XYZ file of C-alpha atoms in Angstrom:
776
model
C 0.000 0.000 0.000
C 1.103 3.577 -0.504
C -0.185 6.996 0.479
C -0.908 10.081 -1.537
C -2.814 13.271 -0.594
C -3.895 11.742 2.671
C -5.631 8.752 1.053
C -4.576 5.121 0.993
C -4.658 3.267 -2.343
C -4.474 -0.470 -2.895
C -1.851 -1.679 -5.361
C -3.745 -3.256 -8.235
C -1.760 -6.521 -8.399
C -4.996 -8.411 -8.510
C -7.383 -7.214 -11.245
C -10.284 -8.131 -8.971
C -9.230 -5.261 -6.717
C -9.520 -2.822 -9.581
C -12.954 -1.384 -10.343
C -14.365 -2.882 -13.515
C -14.345 0.383 -15.447
C -10.679 1.009 -14.572
C -9.826 -2.597 -15.385
C -11.482 -2.168 -18.787
C -9.461 0.987 -19.474
C -6.227 -0.879 -18.656
C -7.104 -3.785 -20.972
C -8.222 -1.367 -23.709
C -4.802 0.315 -23.523
C -3.221 -3.034 -24.477
C -5.117 -3.060 -27.767
C -4.155 0.502 -28.660
C -1.131 2.131 -30.395
C -0.803 -0.538 -33.034
C 1.869 1.261 -35.051
C 4.430 0.280 -32.425
C 3.502 -3.357 -33.059
C 3.948 -2.884 -36.816
C 7.354 -1.229 -36.309
C 8.353 -3.913 -33.813
C 7.490 -6.875 -36.036
C 9.269 -5.225 -38.968
C 12.456 -4.830 -36.873
C 12.112 -8.397 -35.588
C 11.707 -9.907 -39.093
C 14.490 -7.830 -40.646
C 16.908 -8.625 -37.796
C 16.196 -12.355 -37.869
C 16.437 -12.498 -41.705
C 19.798 -10.644 -41.449
C 21.003 -13.251 -38.989
C 19.758 -15.995 -41.291
C 21.654 -14.440 -44.216
C 24.839 -13.999 -42.175
C 24.842 -17.479 -40.655
C 23.017 -19.406 -43.396
C 20.649 -20.683 -40.713
C 17.149 -21.541 -41.998
C 15.917 -21.589 -38.331
C 15.721 -17.787 -38.300
C 13.697 -17.837 -41.497
C 11.203 -20.033 -39.676
C 11.259 -17.671 -36.697
C 10.598 -14.721 -39.047
C 7.602 -16.570 -40.472
C 6.424 -17.269 -36.906
C 6.670 -13.525 -36.169
C 4.398 -12.754 -39.137
C 1.867 -15.446 -38.218
C 1.634 -14.266 -34.591
C 1.393 -10.649 -35.759
C -1.411 -11.511 -38.161
C -3.276 -13.331 -35.411
C -2.856 -10.399 -33.041
C -4.139 -7.936 -35.634
C -7.231 -10.090 -36.143
C -7.929 -10.133 -32.386
C -7.359 -6.368 -32.223
C -10.037 -5.798 -34.872
C -12.391 -8.162 -33.073
C -11.859 -6.220 -29.838
C -12.622 -2.961 -31.663
C -16.042 -4.279 -32.666
C -17.044 -5.294 -29.123
C -19.526 -3.031 -27.237
C -17.369 -2.145 -24.259
C -20.340 -1.003 -22.136
C -21.751 -4.542 -22.084
C -18.532 -6.305 -21.104
C -18.575 -8.157 -17.805
C -15.460 -8.621 -15.699
C -15.121 -12.212 -16.957
C -15.231 -11.076 -20.596
C -12.615 -8.401 -19.913
C -10.348 -11.052 -18.396
C -10.939 -13.184 -21.492
C -9.732 -10.401 -23.797
C -6.729 -9.765 -21.548
C -5.818 -13.449 -21.810
C -6.039 -13.326 -25.640
C -3.722 -10.338 -25.693
C -1.264 -11.937 -23.247
C -1.056 -15.092 -25.424
C -0.104 -13.037 -28.496
C 2.370 -10.847 -26.610
C 3.978 -13.811 -24.828
C 4.250 -15.663 -28.133
C 6.189 -12.763 -29.691
C 8.444 -12.522 -26.616
C 9.029 -16.302 -26.710
C 10.136 -16.135 -30.367
C 12.583 -13.365 -29.441
C 13.926 -15.302 -26.452
C 14.289 -18.511 -28.451
C 16.105 -16.668 -31.260
C 18.522 -15.054 -28.807
C 19.157 -18.313 -26.916
C 19.733 -20.200 -30.185
C 22.308 -17.610 -31.294
C 24.148 -17.850 -27.945
C 24.283 -21.641 -27.679
C 24.220 -22.975 -31.241
C 25.545 -20.311 -33.609
C 28.059 -18.604 -31.341
C 28.322 -15.909 -34.012
C 29.079 -12.445 -32.613
C 26.746 -10.687 -35.082
C 23.929 -13.128 -34.512
C 24.284 -12.870 -30.740
C 24.446 -9.058 -30.852
C 21.523 -8.650 -33.264
C 19.202 -11.076 -31.477
C 20.091 -9.883 -27.969
C 19.755 -6.183 -28.945
C 16.330 -6.702 -30.512
C 15.159 -8.745 -27.494
C 16.416 -6.184 -24.946
C 14.805 -3.343 -26.889
C 11.493 -5.246 -26.897
C 11.749 -5.769 -23.135
C 12.187 -2.062 -22.632
C 9.069 -1.391 -24.734
C 7.119 -3.734 -22.468
C 7.029 -1.002 -19.814
C 5.418 1.564 -22.069
C 2.986 -0.694 -23.878
C 1.960 -3.439 -21.470
C 1.696 -1.666 -18.109
C -2.026 -2.352 -18.176
C -1.542 -6.104 -17.624
C 0.724 -7.572 -15.001
C 0.314 -11.004 -16.580
C 1.520 -9.641 -19.935
C 4.612 -8.094 -18.289
C 5.482 -11.185 -16.288
C 5.070 -13.618 -19.194
C 6.868 -11.436 -21.742
C 9.802 -10.839 -19.377
C 10.016 -14.535 -18.598
C 9.682 -15.538 -22.280
C 12.477 -13.149 -23.327
C 14.963 -13.787 -20.518
C 14.564 -17.479 -19.663
C 15.808 -18.923 -23.018
C 18.853 -16.585 -22.994
C 19.721 -17.505 -19.379
C 19.381 -21.233 -19.994
C 21.405 -21.191 -23.224
C 24.167 -19.044 -21.608
C 24.428 -21.531 -18.768
C 24.468 -24.431 -21.202
C 27.363 -22.837 -23.181
C 29.596 -23.319 -20.101
C 31.243 -19.977 -20.719
C 32.049 -17.968 -17.598
C 31.512 -14.563 -19.125
C 28.309 -15.518 -20.861
C 27.067 -17.035 -17.632
C 27.887 -13.793 -15.754
C 26.015 -11.704 -18.349
C 23.039 -14.058 -18.234
C 22.825 -13.635 -14.466
C 22.538 -9.863 -15.010
C 19.357 -10.521 -16.994
C 17.590 -11.501 -13.761
C 17.737 -8.005 -12.086
C 17.095 -6.467 -15.517
C 13.897 -8.467 -15.841
C 12.857 -7.699 -12.285
C 13.564 -4.002 -12.825
C 11.508 -4.004 -16.019
C 8.668 -5.694 -14.167
C 8.874 -3.200 -11.275
C 8.906 -0.225 -13.647
C 5.827 -1.483 -15.461
C 4.025 -2.105 -12.157
C 4.981 1.367 -10.956
C 3.571 2.949 -14.100
C 0.395 0.927 -13.765
C -0.043 1.812 -10.082
C 0.627 5.492 -10.708
C -1.920 5.604 -13.482
C -4.367 3.580 -11.393
C -4.066 6.051 -8.525
C -4.647 9.000 -10.803
C -7.560 7.365 -12.577
C -9.252 6.633 -9.243
C -8.492 10.121 -7.913
C -9.814 11.745 -11.061
C -12.901 9.583 -10.973
C -13.583 10.501 -7.330
C -13.046 14.171 -8.056
C -15.417 13.876 -11.001
C -17.960 12.047 -8.857
C -17.683 14.644 -6.104
C -18.053 17.430 -8.658
C -21.051 15.693 -10.221
C -22.626 15.091 -6.842
C -22.047 18.678 -5.805
C -23.473 19.916 -9.087
C -26.437 17.552 -8.754
C -27.011 18.559 -5.142
C -26.630 22.229 -5.970
C -29.077 22.107 -8.845
C -31.587 19.788 -7.173
C -31.693 21.361 -3.733
C -35.047 22.946 -2.911
C -33.337 26.202 -1.961
C -31.919 28.859 -4.193
C -28.215 29.550 -3.526
C -26.068 32.493 -4.600
C -22.436 32.934 -3.570
C -20.887 36.372 -4.186
C -17.377 37.744 -3.737
C -16.557 40.905 -1.744
C -17.419 43.010 -4.845
C -20.875 41.402 -4.970
C -20.052 39.446 -8.139
C -21.699 36.076 -8.539
C -19.304 33.166 -8.060
C -21.811 30.319 -7.722
C -25.514 30.272 -8.468
C -27.733 27.218 -8.777
C -30.604 26.569 -11.145
C -33.217 26.854 -8.402
C -32.123 30.425 -7.680
C -32.454 31.314 -11.350
C -35.880 29.670 -11.552
C -37.203 31.399 -8.446
C -35.928 34.834 -9.441
C -36.463 34.200 -13.184
C -33.053 35.600 -14.125
C -31.876 33.247 -16.868
C -29.360 30.433 -17.147
C -26.799 29.918 -14.338
C -23.923 29.450 -16.797
C -24.243 33.033 -18.086
C -24.334 34.693 -14.664
C -20.870 33.897 -13.291
C -18.857 37.025 -12.409
C -21.895 39.236 -13.017
C -22.881 41.845 -10.430
C -25.778 40.489 -8.345
C -27.510 43.865 -8.160
C -27.370 44.276 -11.949
C -28.737 40.759 -12.428
C -31.642 41.441 -10.052
C -32.411 44.769 -11.723
C -32.458 42.958 -15.050
C -34.903 40.484 -13.532
C -37.091 43.347 -12.314
C -37.116 44.837 -15.804
C -37.929 41.684 -17.718
C -39.680 39.397 -15.246
C -42.285 39.492 -12.507
C -40.338 41.433 -9.854
C -41.315 44.877 -8.691
C -38.721 47.553 -9.475
C -38.111 48.180 -5.761
C -37.469 44.557 -4.875
C -33.853 44.186 -6.128
C -32.676 46.863 -3.715
C -34.868 45.391 -0.988
C -33.271 41.972 -1.493
C -29.737 43.426 -1.372
C -30.564 45.539 1.691
C -32.181 42.652 3.537
C -29.290 40.369 2.554
C -26.881 42.864 4.123
C -28.975 43.046 7.309
C -29.157 39.262 7.570
C -25.454 38.819 6.862
C -24.590 41.406 9.531
C -26.778 39.612 12.075
C -29.443 42.324 12.308
C -32.006 39.802 11.059
C -31.925 36.018 11.259
C -33.970 35.724 8.065
C -36.378 37.818 6.067
C -39.560 37.096 4.116
C -40.204 38.979 0.868
C -43.491 38.751 -1.016
C -43.450 38.931 -4.806
C -46.241 39.192 -7.355
C -48.007 36.044 -8.552
C -48.468 34.866 -4.921
C -44.760 34.049 -4.581
C -43.144 34.352 -1.146
C -39.390 33.814 -0.689
C -37.598 33.537 2.637
C -33.960 34.721 2.575
C -31.027 34.023 4.879
C -27.393 35.066 4.374
C -24.000 34.584 5.965
C -20.637 36.287 5.536
C -17.644 34.371 4.187
C -14.112 34.717 5.507
C -12.970 36.491 2.326
C -15.637 39.170 2.685
C -18.104 37.604 0.276
C -21.487 36.250 1.215
C -23.703 33.238 0.704
C -27.390 33.944 0.062
C -29.842 31.077 0.531
C -33.557 31.390 -0.109
C -36.540 29.111 -0.594
C -40.064 29.258 -1.916
C -42.323 29.348 1.137
C -45.462 30.249 -0.792
C -47.197 27.017 0.222
C -46.218 27.537 3.838
C -47.405 31.146 3.773
C -50.708 30.079 2.204
C -51.051 27.284 4.765
C -50.314 29.727 7.587
C -52.873 32.146 6.174
C -55.372 29.301 5.900
C -54.638 28.171 9.446
C -54.906 31.771 10.630
C -58.256 32.039 8.853
C -59.386 28.765 10.465
C -58.271 30.057 13.858
C -59.985 33.405 13.373
C -63.164 32.502 11.508
C -65.980 30.053 12.035
C -65.664 27.182 9.544
C -69.402 26.974 8.852
C -70.590 30.572 8.549
C -67.317 32.319 7.725
C -67.959 34.855 10.495
C -65.248 35.837 12.982
C -65.210 33.585 16.034
C -65.379 34.953 19.570
C -61.630 35.491 19.958
C -61.147 37.244 16.623
C -64.363 39.197 17.117
C -62.847 40.535 20.345
C -59.663 41.415 18.458
C -61.625 43.276 15.752
C -63.603 45.202 18.355
C -60.487 46.128 20.302
C -58.728 47.128 17.087
C -61.648 49.401 16.202
C -61.623 51.008 19.651
C -57.848 51.551 19.498
C -58.113 53.267 16.115
C -60.985 55.502 17.310
C -59.848 56.043 20.890
C -60.323 59.801 20.590
C -63.899 59.424 19.398
C -66.664 59.773 21.960
C -70.168 58.360 21.940
C -72.068 55.179 22.799
C -71.317 51.758 21.333
C -73.549 48.692 21.377
C -73.050 45.006 22.053
C -75.749 42.455 21.192
C -76.080 38.671 21.590
C -78.538 36.790 19.347
C -79.900 33.307 20.044
C -81.949 31.272 17.539
C -85.041 29.997 19.314
C -85.478 26.197 19.432
C -82.867 25.607 16.742
C -82.304 22.108 18.157
C -85.662 21.050 16.767
C -84.502 21.849 13.227
C -81.626 19.400 13.645
C -83.970 16.829 15.155
C -86.574 17.091 12.380
C -84.450 17.808 9.309
C -80.961 16.676 10.221
C -77.739 18.551 10.888
C -76.948 19.221 7.218
C -80.160 21.172 6.731
C -79.556 22.807 10.109
C -76.109 23.951 8.958
C -77.537 25.384 5.723
C -80.184 27.269 7.684
C -77.527 28.581 10.073
C -75.488 29.918 7.134
C -78.533 31.663 5.663
C -79.272 33.299 9.009
C -75.651 34.422 9.317
C -75.783 35.941 5.810
C -78.924 37.929 6.630
C -77.432 39.177 9.882
C -74.367 40.406 7.972
C -76.558 42.110 5.367
C -78.657 43.911 7.956
C -75.806 44.749 10.325
C -74.286 47.289 7.911
C -71.353 48.851 9.780
C -71.623 46.549 12.787
C -69.005 43.847 13.412
C -70.650 40.407 13.353
C -69.301 37.192 14.856
C -70.469 33.700 15.747
C -70.426 33.101 19.467
C -71.215 29.392 19.600
C -73.749 26.909 18.233
C -76.841 28.964 17.406
C -75.661 32.261 18.947
C -74.229 35.348 17.231
C -72.634 38.527 18.585
C -72.663 42.051 17.129
C -70.716 45.180 17.954
C -72.258 48.474 16.892
C -69.765 51.335 16.414
C -70.146 54.874 17.687
C -73.558 56.467 17.362
C -74.555 60.036 18.017
C -76.680 59.144 21.065
C -78.176 56.206 22.984
C -81.607 56.554 21.389
C -80.248 56.289 17.850
C -78.144 53.266 18.765
C -81.069 51.587 20.524
C -83.223 52.115 17.438
C -80.505 50.671 15.148
C -80.098 47.573 17.332
C -83.850 46.975 17.384
C -84.037 47.532 13.611
C -81.413 44.836 13.001
C -83.210 42.447 15.352
C -86.556 42.991 13.635
C -85.052 42.630 10.138
C -83.578 39.180 10.768
C -86.844 37.623 11.998
C -89.045 35.746 9.543
C -88.888 33.062 6.884
C -85.693 31.352 5.706
C -85.191 28.808 2.922
C -82.910 25.783 3.380
C -82.918 22.627 1.246
C -86.286 23.512 -0.332
C -87.898 23.895 3.083
C -89.230 27.170 4.510
C -88.542 27.790 8.187
C -90.149 30.491 10.328
C -87.247 31.614 12.477
C -87.266 33.840 15.522
C -84.168 35.103 17.322
C -84.099 36.343 20.882
C -81.684 39.165 21.640
C -80.014 40.835 24.570
C -77.958 44.006 24.207
C -76.040 46.582 26.185
C -75.281 50.198 25.308
C -72.284 51.888 26.907
C -69.603 54.482 26.393
C -66.680 53.244 24.297
C -64.070 53.993 26.978
C -65.954 51.677 29.392
C -66.019 48.679 27.050
C -64.607 45.387 28.343
C -65.434 42.308 26.279
C -65.937 39.757 29.059
C -67.829 42.120 31.319
C -70.223 43.333 28.663
C -70.732 39.812 27.291
C -72.131 38.932 30.697
C -74.399 41.984 30.646
C -75.711 41.111 27.150
C -76.240 37.504 28.276
C -78.250 38.716 31.243
C -80.392 40.798 28.924
C -80.781 37.786 26.599
C -81.966 35.617 29.503
C -84.471 38.323 30.402
C -85.771 38.447 26.823
C -86.100 34.640 26.535
C -87.947 34.421 29.827
C -90.675 36.717 28.485
C -91.291 35.531 24.920
C -89.759 33.845 21.890
C -88.115 36.289 19.508
C -88.019 39.037 22.120
C -85.336 41.623 22.732
C -84.210 43.262 25.952
C -81.586 45.826 26.852
C -79.368 45.543 29.881
C -80.596 47.256 33.034
C -78.851 47.768 36.340
C -81.301 45.501 38.174
C -80.050 42.563 36.097
C -76.651 42.877 37.731
C -78.258 42.334 41.114
C -80.100 39.255 39.907
C -76.877 37.958 38.357
C -74.953 38.457 41.597
C -77.734 36.704 43.492
C -77.594 33.784 41.064
C -73.803 33.527 41.405
C -74.187 33.403 45.200
C -76.831 30.708 44.860
C -74.430 28.697 42.685
C -71.706 28.978 45.301
C -74.148 27.829 48.023
C -75.233 24.909 45.842
C -71.639 23.838 45.241
C -71.049 23.889 49.001
C -74.257 21.945 49.664
C -73.313 19.238 47.135
C -69.792 18.992 48.536
C -71.100 18.646 52.126
C -74.013 16.358 51.164
C -76.461 19.069 52.116
C -79.133 17.770 49.742
C -81.861 15.300 50.678
C -83.922 12.749 48.767
C -87.701 12.344 48.666
C -89.567 9.535 46.933
C -92.787 9.681 44.926
C -94.373 6.226 44.764
C -95.675 4.546 41.612
C -98.837 2.569 42.321
C -100.563 -0.166 40.446
C -103.434 1.319 38.449
C -105.995 0.163 41.027
C -103.954 1.692 43.856
C -103.538 -1.569 45.727
C -99.791 -1.775 45.772
C -96.597 0.309 45.450
C -94.327 -1.118 42.729
C -91.610 1.545 42.640
C -90.664 4.970 43.982
C -88.889 7.744 42.056
C -85.979 9.374 43.912
C -86.214 13.189 43.780
C -83.440 15.456 45.077
C -84.376 18.298 47.419
C -82.414 21.321 48.625
C -83.387 23.427 51.634
C -81.293 26.604 51.610
C -80.350 27.814 55.113
C -81.581 31.345 54.315
C -83.947 31.053 51.334
C -85.692 27.862 52.372
C -86.717 25.198 49.895
C -85.282 25.793 46.398
C -87.413 24.327 43.557
C -85.698 21.345 41.886
C -86.005 22.822 38.384
C -84.002 25.844 39.630
C -81.092 24.147 41.362
C -80.916 21.243 38.854
C -80.541 23.781 36.022
C -77.828 25.585 37.988
C -76.034 22.275 38.642
C -76.038 21.499 34.920
C -74.612 24.934 34.145
C -71.921 24.452 36.809
C -71.039 20.936 35.674
C -71.783 19.311 39.058
C -74.943 17.464 38.068
C -73.074 14.133 38.040
C -72.098 14.660 41.684
C -75.799 15.059 42.535
C -76.601 11.924 40.530
C -73.955 10.002 42.458
C -75.345 11.206 45.806
C -78.947 10.308 44.867
C -77.908 6.877 43.544
C -76.044 5.983 46.736
C -78.866 7.270 48.949
C -81.687 5.692 46.914
C -80.085 2.232 46.780
C -79.432 2.312 50.533
C -83.006 3.458 51.313
C -84.523 0.858 48.979
C -82.922 -1.874 51.061
C -85.207 -0.775 53.959
C -88.376 -1.166 51.873
C -90.412 -4.279 51.115
C -88.665 -6.533 48.607
C -91.230 -5.984 45.859
C -90.669 -2.194 45.831
C -88.022 -0.866 43.426
C -86.394 2.561 43.293
C -86.046 4.780 40.208
C -83.252 7.346 39.730
C -83.007 10.014 37.017
C -79.826 10.291 34.909
C -78.800 13.538 33.198
C -77.311 13.977 29.752
C -73.947 14.703 31.401
C -74.056 11.371 33.248
C -74.281 9.474 29.961
C -71.464 11.258 28.109
C -68.925 8.641 29.201
C -68.854 5.206 30.751
C -68.082 6.481 34.293
C -71.756 6.068 35.181
C -71.311 2.285 34.910
C -68.808 2.306 37.757
C -70.975 4.652 39.859
C -74.041 2.412 39.490
C -72.005 -0.712 40.271
C -70.587 0.946 43.404
C -74.056 2.002 44.599
C -75.334 -1.561 44.207
C -72.271 -3.072 45.906
C -72.323 -0.642 48.829
C -76.040 -1.157 49.502
C -76.381 -4.833 48.573
C -79.400 -3.979 46.399
C -80.323 -6.414 43.623
C -79.956 -4.828 40.130
C -83.558 -5.823 39.323
C -84.801 -3.381 41.993
C -83.019 -0.404 40.431
C -84.682 1.597 37.640
C -82.790 4.324 35.739
C -84.715 7.079 33.950
C -83.423 9.067 30.969
C -84.951 11.866 28.935
C -84.792 12.621 25.230
C -82.153 15.323 25.847
C -79.682 12.602 26.878
C -79.607 11.334 23.283
C -78.932 14.550 21.406
C -75.106 14.694 21.483
C -73.915 11.096 21.101
C -76.887 8.739 20.685
C -74.749 5.720 19.729
C -72.573 6.016 22.850
C -75.656 6.472 25.062
C -77.283 3.359 23.567
C -74.135 1.334 24.288
C -74.070 2.472 27.944
C -77.776 1.781 28.427
C -77.373 -1.665 26.859
C -74.624 -2.521 29.386
C -76.772 -1.314 32.285
C -79.790 -3.295 31.071
C -77.652 -6.397 30.534
C -76.728 -6.302 34.227
C -80.413 -6.560 35.201
C -81.221 -2.867 35.683
C -84.536 -1.574 34.317
C -84.331 1.347 31.845
C -87.157 3.874 31.527
C -87.638 6.859 29.228
C -89.024 9.827 31.152
C -91.286 12.678 29.966
C -92.230 10.689 26.863
C -94.181 12.694 24.306
C -92.556 16.080 24.891
C -89.879 15.711 22.191
C -90.056 15.819 18.401
C -88.672 12.362 17.734
C -89.592 10.314 20.792
C -91.361 7.587 18.808
C -88.126 6.580 17.079
C -86.464 6.008 20.456
C -88.986 3.331 21.455
C -87.600 1.008 18.797
C -83.893 1.885 18.924
C -83.207 2.180 22.654
C -82.858 -0.722 25.126
C -86.009 0.260 27.090
C -88.302 -1.497 29.549
C -90.645 1.306 30.676
C -92.236 4.351 29.047
C -93.258 7.152 31.410
C -96.051 9.166 29.792
C -95.619 12.891 30.429
C -98.243 14.760 32.431
C -98.981 16.943 29.377
C -100.910 13.989 27.854
C -103.426 14.176 30.736
C -104.244 17.855 30.316
C -108.007 18.160 29.567
C -108.169 14.415 28.985
C -111.615 14.226 30.604
C -113.123 16.966 28.417
C -111.155 16.442 25.160
C -111.787 13.098 23.457
C -108.991 13.654 20.928
C -106.375 13.885 23.677
C -107.696 10.636 25.133
C -107.346 8.945 21.731
C -103.791 10.278 21.429
C -102.948 8.842 24.838
C -104.518 5.453 24.056
C -102.693 5.287 20.699
C -99.334 5.995 22.325
C -99.982 3.391 25.032
C -100.990 0.753 22.487
C -97.875 1.442 20.425
C -95.622 1.073 23.469
C -97.346 -2.168 24.533
C -96.949 -3.585 21.026
C -93.204 -3.137 21.570
C -93.382 -4.997 24.890
C -92.926 -1.907 27.068
C -94.507 -1.210 30.471
C -96.488 2.038 30.913
C -96.166 4.538 33.787
C -98.392 7.625 33.658
C -97.040 10.704 35.429
C -98.938 13.639 36.898
C -102.276 11.904 37.624
C -103.930 14.348 40.000
C -107.718 13.742 39.882
C -109.951 10.727 40.382
C -111.575 11.472 36.996
C -108.227 11.098 35.226
C -107.543 7.886 37.132
C -110.977 6.508 36.263
C -110.441 7.101 32.547
C -107.005 5.443 32.654
C -108.470 2.381 34.363
C -111.501 2.259 32.105
C -109.360 1.998 28.965
C -106.505 0.094 30.651
C -104.237 2.924 29.502
C -101.551 2.467 32.146
C -99.743 -0.131 34.232
C -98.529 2.167 37.006
C -99.750 5.540 38.212
C -97.566 8.290 39.655
C -99.165 11.481 40.940
C -100.913 13.353 43.698
C -104.074 11.290 43.234
C -102.292 8.633 45.327
C -99.330 10.341 46.996
C -96.914 13.252 46.714
C -93.167 12.789 47.226
C -92.506 11.514 50.748
C -89.512 10.644 52.954
C -88.015 7.167 52.698
C -89.662 5.799 55.849
C -93.116 6.730 54.523
C -92.708 4.249 51.652
C -92.610 1.474 54.247
C -95.656 2.873 56.045
C -97.651 3.254 52.822
C -96.797 -0.283 51.739
C -97.851 -1.692 55.100
C -101.102 0.286 55.002
C -101.954 -0.995 51.512
C -101.055 -4.517 52.513
C -103.490 -4.411 55.470
C -106.265 -3.101 53.222
C -105.814 -5.826 50.634
C -105.747 -8.657 53.216
C -109.362 -9.895 53.910
C -110.424 -10.047 57.569
C -111.070 -13.497 59.004
C -114.691 -14.075 60.218
C -115.081 -15.417 63.767
C -116.203 -19.030 64.061
C -119.702 -19.718 65.390
C -119.738 -22.366 68.081
């Protein structure tokens, strides 16, 4: 091995170590420069014929003929090699051609060696010896220059030339000839070493040149295929290197024509004849200087045709600079799209709450010197949920978009945003006085009421509104959102499609409600609620089958708080599941104190059924109390199914599979309750009290009730009728067998747990016949 320029090269003694392409170039060199072969064979033939003439030896005539025959054969193989497609040659075929060449070359060398040896041993003629030896030695010297490409050719030719002369000199038994023949050995070895040295030197340079070429090609390929544009300039700002991507991005021509051109002149040319603005060349150079000096890490420049390039630059040690830039148009568009998605509602295209706040604040900052009232309004679409229930969410979305478009049309200068779901927010800019602003707000509200078309269906839509008018310097988004919400609640409590402005008294009610929420949270945390039970009787009133658990809250200051009030607050606060857990634990424990035939029924909220945690809560309540699952009923309402009906069905199916009875409460109040009878895992239908209203006087309502009951019974469901308050209602239900169980004041209001035991005992005594005394 030997070293050069820090790299280690293998000596190519073995052709297998040489790359195939280099090996082919070495073998091809053997078949080249044929004029030297022609001159050589001419010298060989002439010399041997001269010896034949001088010594009258016919042997040299034969050797001359042999020279010509071998030469002719070699010329034929040379022509055959010329016709071969070198690109298809395998390593084995290259070795084959090398072997053919070596045979011809060794044959020529052998003829020379034999002629020289014959002259030394047999003729012993000074001229013959001199002529043959001189020609042979000259041929050996030419071996170095012609046959370096094949070590086999060198070794065999050297051996073929020298061995006959050495043997014949030794056989002549002449001291001086023997001494000269011995000198042929180092001569042959030297010739061999010289040829190997030439071959190794050329091999090293071929490999080095090939690597340099490969590196240059790779660099050129990398430079022209990199996704970034690259420009390298010298201290005078002349272009030294520029890749194709840079030319394509800046549209400034072919890279080959730009070397040593001034970068500024090239960019100005691009501005004149391409898409660049005339100011952008100087901007690029100025920004490049700032980036190179460290004032900027990178800079983004926008060009016409929606092209955005991001530049970075660095100084070189010689004072030049390297400018790298890339097309970030897709990224910029994606960022703009993401920003739009972050800022705007995907359905309506209106600003969302956060961006709406930004727009309002931006307006107030720009007009901070302006005085006058501004307005803030919240709109809520009345009963929009029913549109989704009846027509599906796609139609609901189309209707929502149409409403948003009309709001935008009527709002004029107002900023419009989508708050959430079916709510919108509007900001009204400065008006001359409160009365004018109030009139404008009410005009917008009135204009957006009415009919809307969506999917070939006409909807009569009403929107309730709450608004607040205030001075612009007093505006605070969160605070005034609360005030508008309070006004909206006031408007919705009075009528559908109403509008109300914020008044100071609403703040007091809001504060009172917040205090009530805090008290409720404390009561739930400290188990300050209680449970009452309203029994469900058999239709003839002879037996209690079940009792519904109802939560109660007695406030220490305000007294008894109606359940519909504190349950609604608990749902708003997100603590309804804690109340459910408390009632479940209490109800299961109390049920264990009742007669075995009496079950307990507990209401579940929509929040309870949003995940599978309710399964663990129910299981814990049963385990802690020891209650059989068959004695526990769970009631759900239609609202539980709105968000994720499939997940709710799966949870209910697991509960029912464990032996728990599932009931649907308030049946008949929703728009799609009938479909739930078939799709939900139900056991009981609880008919809402609204079915009993005027049932005695109105025959149609009675028919509606009987039809619903018959439908439920056809599906194998048990019937519980709620809100039965009069004996007339009870009589009708019994007459038409329109119920299985009755729940209502006609039999009993909600009572404490111990009263269930007392009522059951009382009914049991009534139903047991008295024994007559025996007559003696």
